[in-house]
Coordinates of C-alpha atoms in Angstrom, one line a residue:
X178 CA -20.0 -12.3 -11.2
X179 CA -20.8 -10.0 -8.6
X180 CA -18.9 -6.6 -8.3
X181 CA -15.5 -5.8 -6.6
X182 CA -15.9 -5.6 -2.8
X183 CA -13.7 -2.3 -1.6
X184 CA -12.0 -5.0 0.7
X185 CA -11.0 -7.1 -1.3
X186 CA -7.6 -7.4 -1.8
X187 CA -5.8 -6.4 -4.9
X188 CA -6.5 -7.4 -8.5
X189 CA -5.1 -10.4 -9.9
X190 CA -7.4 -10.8 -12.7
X191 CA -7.1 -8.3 -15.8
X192 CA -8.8 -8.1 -19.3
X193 CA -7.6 -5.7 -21.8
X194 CA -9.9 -5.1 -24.8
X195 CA -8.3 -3.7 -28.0
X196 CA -9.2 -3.3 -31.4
X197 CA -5.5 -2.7 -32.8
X198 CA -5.4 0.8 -33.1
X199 CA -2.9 2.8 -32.5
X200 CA -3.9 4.6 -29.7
X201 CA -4.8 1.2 -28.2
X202 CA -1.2 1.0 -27.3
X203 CA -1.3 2.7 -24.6
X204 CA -3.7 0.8 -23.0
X205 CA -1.7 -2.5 -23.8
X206 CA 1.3 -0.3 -22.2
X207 CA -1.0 0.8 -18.8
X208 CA -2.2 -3.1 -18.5
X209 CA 1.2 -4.2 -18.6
X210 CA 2.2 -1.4 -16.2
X211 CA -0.5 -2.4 -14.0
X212 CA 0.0 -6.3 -14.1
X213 CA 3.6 -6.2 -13.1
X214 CA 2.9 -3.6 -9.9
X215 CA -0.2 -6.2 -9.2
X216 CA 1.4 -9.0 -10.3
X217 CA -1.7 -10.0 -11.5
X218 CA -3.2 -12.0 -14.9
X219 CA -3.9 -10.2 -18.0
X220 CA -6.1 -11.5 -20.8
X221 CA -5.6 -9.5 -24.0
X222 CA -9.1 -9.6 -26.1
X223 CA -9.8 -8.3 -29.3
X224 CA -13.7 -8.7 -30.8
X225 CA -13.9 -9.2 -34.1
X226 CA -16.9 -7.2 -35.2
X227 CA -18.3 -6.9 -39.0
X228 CA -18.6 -3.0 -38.3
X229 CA -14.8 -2.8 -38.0
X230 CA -13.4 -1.4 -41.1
X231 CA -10.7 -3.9 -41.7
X232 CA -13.0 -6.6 -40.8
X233 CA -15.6 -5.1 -42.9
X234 CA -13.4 -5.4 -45.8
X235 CA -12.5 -8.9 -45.1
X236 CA -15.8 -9.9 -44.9
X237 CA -16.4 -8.4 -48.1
X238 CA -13.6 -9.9 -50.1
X239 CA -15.1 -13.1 -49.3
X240 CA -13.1 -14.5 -46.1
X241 CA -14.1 -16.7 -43.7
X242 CA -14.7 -16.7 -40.2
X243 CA -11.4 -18.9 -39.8
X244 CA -9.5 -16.7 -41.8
X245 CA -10.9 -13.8 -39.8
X246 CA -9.6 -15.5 -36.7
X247 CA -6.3 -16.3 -37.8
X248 CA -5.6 -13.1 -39.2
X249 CA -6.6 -11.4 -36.0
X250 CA -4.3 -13.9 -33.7
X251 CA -1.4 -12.9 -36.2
X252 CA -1.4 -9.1 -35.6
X253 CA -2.4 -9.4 -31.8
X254 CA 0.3 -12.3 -31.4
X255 CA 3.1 -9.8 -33.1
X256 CA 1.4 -6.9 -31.2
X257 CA 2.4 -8.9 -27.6
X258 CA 5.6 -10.5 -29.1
X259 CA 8.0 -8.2 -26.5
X260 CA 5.8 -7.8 -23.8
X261 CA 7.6 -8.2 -20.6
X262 CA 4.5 -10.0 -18.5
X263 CA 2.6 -13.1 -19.9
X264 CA -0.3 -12.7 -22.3
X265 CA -2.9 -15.0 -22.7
X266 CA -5.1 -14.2 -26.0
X267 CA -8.4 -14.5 -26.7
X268 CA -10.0 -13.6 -30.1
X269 CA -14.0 -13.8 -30.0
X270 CA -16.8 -12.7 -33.0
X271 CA -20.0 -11.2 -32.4
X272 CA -22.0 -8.3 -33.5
X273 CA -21.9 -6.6 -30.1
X274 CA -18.4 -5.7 -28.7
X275 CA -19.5 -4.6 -25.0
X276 CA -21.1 -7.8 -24.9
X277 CA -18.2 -10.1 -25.8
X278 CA -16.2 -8.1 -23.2
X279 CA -18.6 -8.8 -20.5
X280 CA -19.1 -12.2 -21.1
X281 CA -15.0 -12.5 -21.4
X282 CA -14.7 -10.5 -18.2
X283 CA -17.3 -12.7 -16.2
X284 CA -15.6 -16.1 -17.6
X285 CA -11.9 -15.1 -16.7
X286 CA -13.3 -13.3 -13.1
X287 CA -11.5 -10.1 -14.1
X288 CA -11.1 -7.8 -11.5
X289 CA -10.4 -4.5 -13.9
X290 CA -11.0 -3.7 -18.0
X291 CA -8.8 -1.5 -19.9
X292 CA -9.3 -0.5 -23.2
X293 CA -8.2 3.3 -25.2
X294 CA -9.3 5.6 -27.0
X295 CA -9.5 5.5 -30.8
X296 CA -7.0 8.0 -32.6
X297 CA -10.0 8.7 -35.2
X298 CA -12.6 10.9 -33.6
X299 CA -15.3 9.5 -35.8
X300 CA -14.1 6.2 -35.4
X301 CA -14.2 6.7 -31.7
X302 CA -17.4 7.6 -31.5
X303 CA -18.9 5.3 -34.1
X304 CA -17.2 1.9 -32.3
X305 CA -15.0 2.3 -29.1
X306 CA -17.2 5.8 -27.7
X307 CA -20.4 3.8 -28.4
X308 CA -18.8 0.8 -26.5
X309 CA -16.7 2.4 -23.3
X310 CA -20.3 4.0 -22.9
X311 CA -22.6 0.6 -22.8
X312 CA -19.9 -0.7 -20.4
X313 CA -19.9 1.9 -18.1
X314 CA -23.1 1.5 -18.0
X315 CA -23.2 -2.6 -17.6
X316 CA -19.4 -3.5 -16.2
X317 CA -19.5 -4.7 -12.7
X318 CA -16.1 -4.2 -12.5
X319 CA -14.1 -0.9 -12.6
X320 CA -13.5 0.5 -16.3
X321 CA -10.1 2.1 -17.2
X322 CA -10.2 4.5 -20.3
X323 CA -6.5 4.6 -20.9
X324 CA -5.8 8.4 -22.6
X325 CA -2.2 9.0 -21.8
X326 CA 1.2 7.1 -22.5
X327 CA 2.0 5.1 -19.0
X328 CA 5.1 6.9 -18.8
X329 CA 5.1 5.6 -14.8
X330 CA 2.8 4.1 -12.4
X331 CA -0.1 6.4 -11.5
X332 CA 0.8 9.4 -8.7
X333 CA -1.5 11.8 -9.3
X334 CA -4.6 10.5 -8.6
X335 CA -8.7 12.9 -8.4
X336 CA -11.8 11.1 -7.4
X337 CA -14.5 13.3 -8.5
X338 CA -17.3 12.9 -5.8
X339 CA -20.7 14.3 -5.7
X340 CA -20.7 12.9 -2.1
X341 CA -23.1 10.2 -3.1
X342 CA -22.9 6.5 -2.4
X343 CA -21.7 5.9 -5.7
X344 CA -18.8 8.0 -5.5
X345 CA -17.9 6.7 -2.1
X346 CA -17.7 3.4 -3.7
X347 CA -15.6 5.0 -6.2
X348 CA -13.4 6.4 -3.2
X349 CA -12.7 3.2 -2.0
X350 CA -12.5 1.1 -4.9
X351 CA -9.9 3.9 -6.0
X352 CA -7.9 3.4 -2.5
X353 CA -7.8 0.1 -2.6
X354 CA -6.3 -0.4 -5.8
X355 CA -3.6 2.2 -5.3
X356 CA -2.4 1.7 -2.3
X357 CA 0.2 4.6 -1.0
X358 CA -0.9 7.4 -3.1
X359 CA -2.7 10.8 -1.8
X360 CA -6.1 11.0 -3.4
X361 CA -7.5 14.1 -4.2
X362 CA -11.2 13.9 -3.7
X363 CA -13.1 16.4 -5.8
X364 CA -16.2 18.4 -5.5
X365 CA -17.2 21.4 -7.7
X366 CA -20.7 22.6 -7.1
X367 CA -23.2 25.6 -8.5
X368 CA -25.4 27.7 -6.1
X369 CA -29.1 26.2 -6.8
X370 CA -31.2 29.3 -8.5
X371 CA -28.1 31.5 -8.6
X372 CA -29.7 33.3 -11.4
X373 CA -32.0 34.5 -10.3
X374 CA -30.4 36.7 -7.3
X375 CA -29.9 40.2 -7.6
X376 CA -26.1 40.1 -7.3
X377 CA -23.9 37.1 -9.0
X378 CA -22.8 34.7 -6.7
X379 CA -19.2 34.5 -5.2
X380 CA -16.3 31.5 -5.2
X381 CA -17.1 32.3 -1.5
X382 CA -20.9 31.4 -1.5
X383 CA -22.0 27.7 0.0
X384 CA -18.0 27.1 0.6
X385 CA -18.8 26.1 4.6
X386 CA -21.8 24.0 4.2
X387 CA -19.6 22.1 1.6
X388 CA -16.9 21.9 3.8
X389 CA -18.7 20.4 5.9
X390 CA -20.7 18.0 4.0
X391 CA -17.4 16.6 2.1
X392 CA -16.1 16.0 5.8
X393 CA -19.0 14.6 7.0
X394 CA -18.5 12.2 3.6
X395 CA -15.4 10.9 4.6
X396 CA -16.1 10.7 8.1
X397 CA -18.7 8.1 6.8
X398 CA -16.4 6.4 4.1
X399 CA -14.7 4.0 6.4
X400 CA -11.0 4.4 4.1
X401 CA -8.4 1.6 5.3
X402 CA -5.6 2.8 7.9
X403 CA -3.3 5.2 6.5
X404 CA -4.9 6.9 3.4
X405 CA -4.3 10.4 3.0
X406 CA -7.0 12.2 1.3
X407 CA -6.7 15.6 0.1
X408 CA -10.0 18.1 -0.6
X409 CA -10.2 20.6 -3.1
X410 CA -14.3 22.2 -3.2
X411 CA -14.4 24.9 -6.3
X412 CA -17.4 26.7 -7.2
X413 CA -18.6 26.4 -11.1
X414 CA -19.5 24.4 -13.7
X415 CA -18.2 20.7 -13.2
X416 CA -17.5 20.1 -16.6
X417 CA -15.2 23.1 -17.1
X418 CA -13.7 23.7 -13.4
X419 CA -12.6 19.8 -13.5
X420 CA -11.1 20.0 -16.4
X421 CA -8.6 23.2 -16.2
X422 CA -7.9 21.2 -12.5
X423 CA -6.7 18.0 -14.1
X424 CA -4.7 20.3 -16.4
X425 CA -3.2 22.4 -13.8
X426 CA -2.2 19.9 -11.6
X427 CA -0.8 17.0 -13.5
X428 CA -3.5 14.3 -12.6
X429 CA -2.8 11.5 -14.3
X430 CA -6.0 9.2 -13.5
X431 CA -9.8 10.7 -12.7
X432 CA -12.1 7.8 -10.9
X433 CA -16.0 8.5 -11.4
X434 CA -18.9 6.7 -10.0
X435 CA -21.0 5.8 -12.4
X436 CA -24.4 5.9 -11.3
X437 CA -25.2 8.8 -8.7
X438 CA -27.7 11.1 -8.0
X439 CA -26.8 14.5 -8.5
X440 CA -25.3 17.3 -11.2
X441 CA -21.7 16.3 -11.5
X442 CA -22.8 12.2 -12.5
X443 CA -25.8 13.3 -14.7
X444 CA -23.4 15.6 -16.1
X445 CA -20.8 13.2 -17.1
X446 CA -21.4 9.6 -17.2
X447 CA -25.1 11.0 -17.9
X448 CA -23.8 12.4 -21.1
X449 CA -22.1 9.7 -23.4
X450 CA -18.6 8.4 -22.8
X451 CA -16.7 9.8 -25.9
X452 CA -17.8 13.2 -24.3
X453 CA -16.2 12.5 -21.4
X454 CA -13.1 11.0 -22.6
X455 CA -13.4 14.7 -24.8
X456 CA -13.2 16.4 -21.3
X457 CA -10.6 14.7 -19.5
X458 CA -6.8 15.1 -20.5
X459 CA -6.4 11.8 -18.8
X460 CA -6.9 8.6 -17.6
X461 CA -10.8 7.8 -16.2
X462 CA -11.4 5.1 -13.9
X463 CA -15.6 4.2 -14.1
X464 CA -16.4 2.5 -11.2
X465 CA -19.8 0.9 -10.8
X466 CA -21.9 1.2 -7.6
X467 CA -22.8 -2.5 -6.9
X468 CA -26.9 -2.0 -6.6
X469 CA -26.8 0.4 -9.9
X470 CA -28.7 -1.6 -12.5
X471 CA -27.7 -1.6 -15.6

């Protein structure tokens, strides 16, 4: 399956992966959020795995595969009892989670994954971290990392850009699934050899020929009729600047390109994907430029 166009029209195809913990509620919550204002499809998945710990001791009292399975259906089919949108279920086994998701993604044509965040920090990064990272790596589609409760449909929406083509495919990927909303497109960037100048640079330094190049950007971004975009350029580290910025102003959802070719991409979806679910106080949306490789 070949990636999401940017014109194509909106999903109708969604797959959620969960591994039935608690914090995986919320992306069962978003998903359902996002399926009704899409009126779209969702496929609930969960991988069975012999490196889960429940699993694990399952396997090691002695049950079968067929016990694992129906075990599995039970919590998942009680887990979806009161959703208010249909829920097909699929329950898969294999050593390699990302893979099963992939594979399930590909066969249903999803047009979006959503999975969460494990409450456990070691369990994060030992399963779900380790996983959210190989498919941001490998996903065609657009990833969403669901962080927070879906209290509403998303508002407050920040495309982090490093004005490559990557993150323009972000940009429009991002505008064409939300439709309506002002996007904040953000750009933090550092003065190249700033340390070694006599006098520390300013807030002030580089802020024109940034200006410019982010408006040049969209100028070249071809964004559908009637999308407001909003700029906001701040000098400093990416990784901290962004941050206290999604704090400050309420941003529910960050979308990220995840292959690009400078600082702010090699600093994030460079680094692995529990640290950048650590970073963010929200939402991420990882969206693959079509020619990355995996």
């Amino acid at each position: 399956m070949t990636a999401t166009s940017s014109t194509d029209a909106t999903p109708r195809h969604l797959l959620l992966a969960t591994e039935f913990s608690a914090c995986c509620d919320r992306a069962l919550d978003r998903a359902t959020q996002l399926t009704d204002e899409w009126q779209a499809e969702l496929v609930a998945l969960n991988v069975l795995t012999p490196t889960a710990p429940d699993q694990a001791l399952a396997w090691a009292s002695g049950e079968n595969e067929e016990q694992l399975l129906h075990m599995a259906r039970k919590q998942l089919t009680r887990d979806l009892a009161a959703m208010p949108v249909p829920v097909t279920l699929r329950i898969v086994h294999g050593n390699d989670a990302a893979a099963a998701i992939r594979d399930t993604a590909t066969a249903i044509q999803a047009d979006l994954i959503v999975t969460g965040v494990s409450c456990s920090k070691a369990l994060g990064q030992r399963l779900l971290g380790s996983t959210v990272e190989n498919l941001a790596r490998s996903l065609p589609q657009p990833l969403l990392v669901v962080h927070d409760r879906a209290r509403q449909a998303y508002r407050r929406i920040l495309v982090a850009s490093d004005f490559s083509e990557s993150s323009r495919h972000a940009l429009l990927t991002t505008a064409r699934l939300f439709p309506g909303r002002e996007l904040i497109l953000y750009h933090a960037y550092a003065i190249p050899l700033a340390g070694l100048a006599d006098a520390p640079p300013s807030a002030g330094d580089g802020i024109v020929a940034k200006e410019s190049e982010c408006a040049a950007f969209l100028a070249a971004s071809a964004l559908p009729a009637g999308v407001k975009v909003h700029t906001v350029i701040e000098y400093g580290p990416v990784e901290s600047t962004l941050t206290r910025y999604v704090r400050e102003q309420d941003i529910e959802l960050v979308a990220l390109g995840s292959h690009g070719g400078s600082r702010i991409m090699s600093l994030l979806l460079g680094s692995t994907a529990a640290k950048l679910l650590d970073w963010l106080p929200c939402d991420a949306l990882l969206v693959r430029e079509p020619r990355a490789k995996a």
